[in-house]
PDB file of C-alpha atoms and ligand atoms in Angstrom:
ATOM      1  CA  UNK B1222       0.000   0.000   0.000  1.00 53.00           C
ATOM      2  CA  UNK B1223       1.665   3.212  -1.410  1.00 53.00           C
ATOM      3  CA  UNK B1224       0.931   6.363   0.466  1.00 63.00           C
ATOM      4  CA  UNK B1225       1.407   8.543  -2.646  1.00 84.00           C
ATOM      5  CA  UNK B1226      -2.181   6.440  -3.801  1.00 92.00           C
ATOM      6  CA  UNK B1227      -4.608   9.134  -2.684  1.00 92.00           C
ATOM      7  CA  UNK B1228      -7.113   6.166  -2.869  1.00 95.00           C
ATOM      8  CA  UNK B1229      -4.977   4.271  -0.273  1.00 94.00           C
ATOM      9  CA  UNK B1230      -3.117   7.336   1.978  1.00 94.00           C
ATOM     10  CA  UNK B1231      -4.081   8.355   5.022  1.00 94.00           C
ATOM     11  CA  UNK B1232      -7.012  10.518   5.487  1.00 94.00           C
ATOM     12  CA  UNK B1233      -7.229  13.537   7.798  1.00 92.00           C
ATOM     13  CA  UNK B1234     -10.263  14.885   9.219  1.00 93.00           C
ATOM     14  CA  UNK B1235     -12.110  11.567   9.211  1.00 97.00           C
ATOM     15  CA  UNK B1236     -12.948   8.526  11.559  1.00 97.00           C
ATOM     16  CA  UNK B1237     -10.892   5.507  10.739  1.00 97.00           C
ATOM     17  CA  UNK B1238     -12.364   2.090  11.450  1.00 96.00           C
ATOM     18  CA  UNK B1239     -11.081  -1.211  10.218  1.00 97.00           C
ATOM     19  CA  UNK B1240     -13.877  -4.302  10.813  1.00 96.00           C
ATOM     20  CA  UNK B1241     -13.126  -7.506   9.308  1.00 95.00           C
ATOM     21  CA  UNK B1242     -10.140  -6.133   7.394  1.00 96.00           C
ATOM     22  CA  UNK B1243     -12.415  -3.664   5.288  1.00 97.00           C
ATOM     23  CA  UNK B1244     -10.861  -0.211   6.142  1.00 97.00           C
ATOM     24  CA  UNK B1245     -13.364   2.468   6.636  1.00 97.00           C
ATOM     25  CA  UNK B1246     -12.717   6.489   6.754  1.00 98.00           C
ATOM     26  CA  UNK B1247     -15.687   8.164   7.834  1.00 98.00           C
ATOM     27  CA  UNK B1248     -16.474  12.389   7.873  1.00 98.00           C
ATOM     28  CA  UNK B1249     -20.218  13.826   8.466  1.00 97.00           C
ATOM     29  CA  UNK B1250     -21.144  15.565   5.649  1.00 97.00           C
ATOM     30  CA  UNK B1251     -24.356  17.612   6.526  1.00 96.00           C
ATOM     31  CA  UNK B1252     -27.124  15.138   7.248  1.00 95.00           C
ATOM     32  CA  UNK B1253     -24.862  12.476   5.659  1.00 97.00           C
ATOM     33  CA  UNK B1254     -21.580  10.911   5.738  1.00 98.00           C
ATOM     34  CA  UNK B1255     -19.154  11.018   2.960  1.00 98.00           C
ATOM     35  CA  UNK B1256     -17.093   7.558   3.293  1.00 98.00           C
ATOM     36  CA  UNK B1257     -13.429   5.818   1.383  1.00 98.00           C
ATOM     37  CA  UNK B1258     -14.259   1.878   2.249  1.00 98.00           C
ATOM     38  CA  UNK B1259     -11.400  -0.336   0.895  1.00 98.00           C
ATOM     39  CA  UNK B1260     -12.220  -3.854   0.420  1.00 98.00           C
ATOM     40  CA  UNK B1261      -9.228  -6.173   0.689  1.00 98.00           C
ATOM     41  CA  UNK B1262      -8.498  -8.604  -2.336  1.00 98.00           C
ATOM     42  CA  UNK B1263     -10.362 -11.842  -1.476  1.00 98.00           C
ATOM     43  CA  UNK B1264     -12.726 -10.344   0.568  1.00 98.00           C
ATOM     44  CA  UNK B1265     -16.772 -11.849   1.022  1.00 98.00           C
ATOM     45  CA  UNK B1266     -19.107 -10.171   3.159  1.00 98.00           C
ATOM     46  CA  UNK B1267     -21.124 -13.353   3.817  1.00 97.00           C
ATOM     47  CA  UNK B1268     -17.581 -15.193   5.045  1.00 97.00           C
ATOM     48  CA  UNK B1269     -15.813 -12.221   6.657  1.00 97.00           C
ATOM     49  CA  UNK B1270     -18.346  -9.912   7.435  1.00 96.00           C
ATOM     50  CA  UNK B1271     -21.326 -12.001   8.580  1.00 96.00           C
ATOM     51  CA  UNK B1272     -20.001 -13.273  11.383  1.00 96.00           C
ATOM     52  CA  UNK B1273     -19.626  -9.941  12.670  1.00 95.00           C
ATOM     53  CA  UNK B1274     -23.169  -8.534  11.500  1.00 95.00           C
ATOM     54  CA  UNK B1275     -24.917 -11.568  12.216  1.00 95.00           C
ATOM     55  CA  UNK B1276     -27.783 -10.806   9.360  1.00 95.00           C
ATOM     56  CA  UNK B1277     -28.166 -13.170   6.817  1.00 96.00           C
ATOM     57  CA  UNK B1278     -27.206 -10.427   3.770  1.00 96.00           C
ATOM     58  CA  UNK B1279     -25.795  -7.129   4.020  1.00 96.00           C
ATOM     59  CA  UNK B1280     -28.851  -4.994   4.953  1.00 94.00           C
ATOM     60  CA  UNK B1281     -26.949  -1.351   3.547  1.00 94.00           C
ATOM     61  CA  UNK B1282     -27.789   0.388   0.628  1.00 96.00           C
ATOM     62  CA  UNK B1283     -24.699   1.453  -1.665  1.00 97.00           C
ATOM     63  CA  UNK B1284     -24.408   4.703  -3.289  1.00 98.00           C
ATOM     64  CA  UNK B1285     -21.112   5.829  -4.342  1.00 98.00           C
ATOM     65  CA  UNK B1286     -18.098   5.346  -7.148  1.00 98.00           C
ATOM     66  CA  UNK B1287     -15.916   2.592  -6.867  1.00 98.00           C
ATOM     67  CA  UNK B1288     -12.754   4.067  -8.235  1.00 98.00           C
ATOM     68  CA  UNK B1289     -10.928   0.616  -8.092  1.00 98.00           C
ATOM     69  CA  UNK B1290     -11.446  -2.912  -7.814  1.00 98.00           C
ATOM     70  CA  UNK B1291     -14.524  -5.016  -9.034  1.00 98.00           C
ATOM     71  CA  UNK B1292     -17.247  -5.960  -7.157  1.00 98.00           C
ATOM     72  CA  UNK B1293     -19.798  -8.986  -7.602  1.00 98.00           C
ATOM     73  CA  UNK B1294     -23.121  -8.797  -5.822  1.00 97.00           C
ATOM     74  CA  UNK B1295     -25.423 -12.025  -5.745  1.00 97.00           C
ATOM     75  CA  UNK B1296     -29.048 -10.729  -4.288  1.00 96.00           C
ATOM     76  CA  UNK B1297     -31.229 -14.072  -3.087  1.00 95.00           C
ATOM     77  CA  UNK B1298     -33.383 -14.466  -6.075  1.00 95.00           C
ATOM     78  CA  UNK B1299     -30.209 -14.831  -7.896  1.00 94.00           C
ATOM     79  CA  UNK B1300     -29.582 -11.924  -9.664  1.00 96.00           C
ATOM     80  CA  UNK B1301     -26.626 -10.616 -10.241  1.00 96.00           C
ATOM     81  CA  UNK B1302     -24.648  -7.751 -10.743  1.00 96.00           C
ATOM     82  CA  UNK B1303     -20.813  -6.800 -11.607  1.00 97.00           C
ATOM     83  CA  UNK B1304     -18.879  -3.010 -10.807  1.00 98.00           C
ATOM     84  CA  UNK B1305     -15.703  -2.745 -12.605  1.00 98.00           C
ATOM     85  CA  UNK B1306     -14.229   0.180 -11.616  1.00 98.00           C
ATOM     86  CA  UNK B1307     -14.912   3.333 -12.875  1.00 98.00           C
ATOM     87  CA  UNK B1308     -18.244   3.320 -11.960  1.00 98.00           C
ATOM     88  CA  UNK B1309     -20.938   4.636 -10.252  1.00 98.00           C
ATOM     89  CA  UNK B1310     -22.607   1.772  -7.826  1.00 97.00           C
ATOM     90  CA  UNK B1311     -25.879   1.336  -6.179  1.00 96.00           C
ATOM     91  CA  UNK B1312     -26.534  -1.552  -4.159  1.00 96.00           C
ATOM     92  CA  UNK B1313     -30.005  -2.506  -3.007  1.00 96.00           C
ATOM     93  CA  UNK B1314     -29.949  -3.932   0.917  1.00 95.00           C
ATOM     94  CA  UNK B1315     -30.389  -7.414   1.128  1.00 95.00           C
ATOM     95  CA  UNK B1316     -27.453  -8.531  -0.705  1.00 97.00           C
ATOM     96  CA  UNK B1317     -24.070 -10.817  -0.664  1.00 98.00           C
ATOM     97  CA  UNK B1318     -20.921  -9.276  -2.354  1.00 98.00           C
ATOM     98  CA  UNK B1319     -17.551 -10.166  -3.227  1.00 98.00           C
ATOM     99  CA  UNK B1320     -14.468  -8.706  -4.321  1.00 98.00           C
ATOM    100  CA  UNK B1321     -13.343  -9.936  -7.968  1.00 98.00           C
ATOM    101  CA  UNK B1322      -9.817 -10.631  -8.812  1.00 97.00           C
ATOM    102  CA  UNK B1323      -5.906  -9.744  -6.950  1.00 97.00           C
ATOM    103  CA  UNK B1324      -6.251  -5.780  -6.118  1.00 96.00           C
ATOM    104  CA  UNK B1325      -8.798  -3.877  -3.400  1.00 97.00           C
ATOM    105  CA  UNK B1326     -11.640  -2.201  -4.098  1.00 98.00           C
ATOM    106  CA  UNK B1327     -11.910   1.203  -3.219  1.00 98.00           C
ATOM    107  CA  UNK B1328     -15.710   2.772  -2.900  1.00 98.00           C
ATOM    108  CA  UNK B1329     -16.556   6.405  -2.540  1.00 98.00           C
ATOM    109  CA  UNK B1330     -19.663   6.356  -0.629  1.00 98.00           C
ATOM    110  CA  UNK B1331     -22.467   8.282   0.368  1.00 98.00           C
ATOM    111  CA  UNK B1332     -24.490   7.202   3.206  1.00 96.00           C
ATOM    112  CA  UNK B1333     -27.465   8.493   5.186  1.00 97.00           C
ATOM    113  CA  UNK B1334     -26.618   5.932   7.886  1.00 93.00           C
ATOM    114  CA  UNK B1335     -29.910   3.985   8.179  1.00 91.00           C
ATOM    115  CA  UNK B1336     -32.186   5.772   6.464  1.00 94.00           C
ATOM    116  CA  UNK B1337     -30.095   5.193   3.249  1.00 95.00           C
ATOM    117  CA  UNK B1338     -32.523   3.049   1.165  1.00 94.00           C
ATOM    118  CA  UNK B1339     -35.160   5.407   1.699  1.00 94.00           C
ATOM    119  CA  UNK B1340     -33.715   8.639   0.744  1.00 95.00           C
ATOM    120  CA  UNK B1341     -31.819   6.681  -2.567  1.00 95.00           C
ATOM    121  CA  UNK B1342     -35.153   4.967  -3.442  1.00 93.00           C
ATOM    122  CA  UNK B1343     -33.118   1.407  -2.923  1.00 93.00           C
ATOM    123  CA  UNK B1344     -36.103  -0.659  -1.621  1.00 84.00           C
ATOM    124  CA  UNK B1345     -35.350  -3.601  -4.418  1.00 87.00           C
ATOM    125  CA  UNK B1346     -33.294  -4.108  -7.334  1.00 88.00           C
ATOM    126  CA  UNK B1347     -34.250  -4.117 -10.632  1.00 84.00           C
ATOM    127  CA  UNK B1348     -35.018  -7.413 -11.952  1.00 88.00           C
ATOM    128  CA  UNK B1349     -32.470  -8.721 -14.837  1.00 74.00           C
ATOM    129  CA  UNK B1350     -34.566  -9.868 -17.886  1.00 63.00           C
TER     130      UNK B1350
HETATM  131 ZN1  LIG T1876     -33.905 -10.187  -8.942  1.00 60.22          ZN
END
């Protein structure tokens, strides 16, 4: 991890967390939160995050631009859906994800903490055809 990566360098000016070796900086941004989540290579939210959350599927919403990485979400009906970044993301709660091939993904995110789906309008994804 490089430090002259503004994707990857420290932050200032934010809350750092690091839970289930997804690193997490966090700033308030009015009645939101503006957030850089980096997802480690390999990572799965339903092996290395579920233990922790104890849901069945990640119950967030997604907004934001993954500026790196790919990203595989699998929602229970089976759909599915692939980021490769650049690109804009939004992720419906209710979901499993993954990250896709040898680098992290990094996600620029926008969150209204839980009242995310609501204000996005993320109450289901749209059904592939
Ligand atoms: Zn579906």
């Amino acid at each position: 991890m490089t430090h002259s990566d503004p994707l990857l360098a420290p932050m200032t000016n934010t809350d750092r967390r690091e839970v289930a070796g997804v690193q997490m900086d966090v700033a308030p941004a009015g009645t939101g939160r503006i957030k850089r989540v980096v997802y480690p290579a390999g990572f799965r939210w339903s092996t290395h995050m579920q233990p922790i959350v104890g849901t069945e599927r990640c119950m967030h919403a997604h907004v934001g631009f993954l500026a790196r990485g790919q990203v595989h979400v699998e929602y229970p009906d089976g759909c599915t859906e692939e980021f490769l970044a650049p690109q804009v993301i939004t992720i419906h709660p209710g979901h499993d994800a993954w990250v896709v091939g040898d680098e992290p993904a990094v996600l620029i995110e926008v969150d209204f903490e839980a009242e995310t789906p609501q204000l996005f309008g993320l109450n289901g994804h749209r059904h592939r055809t």
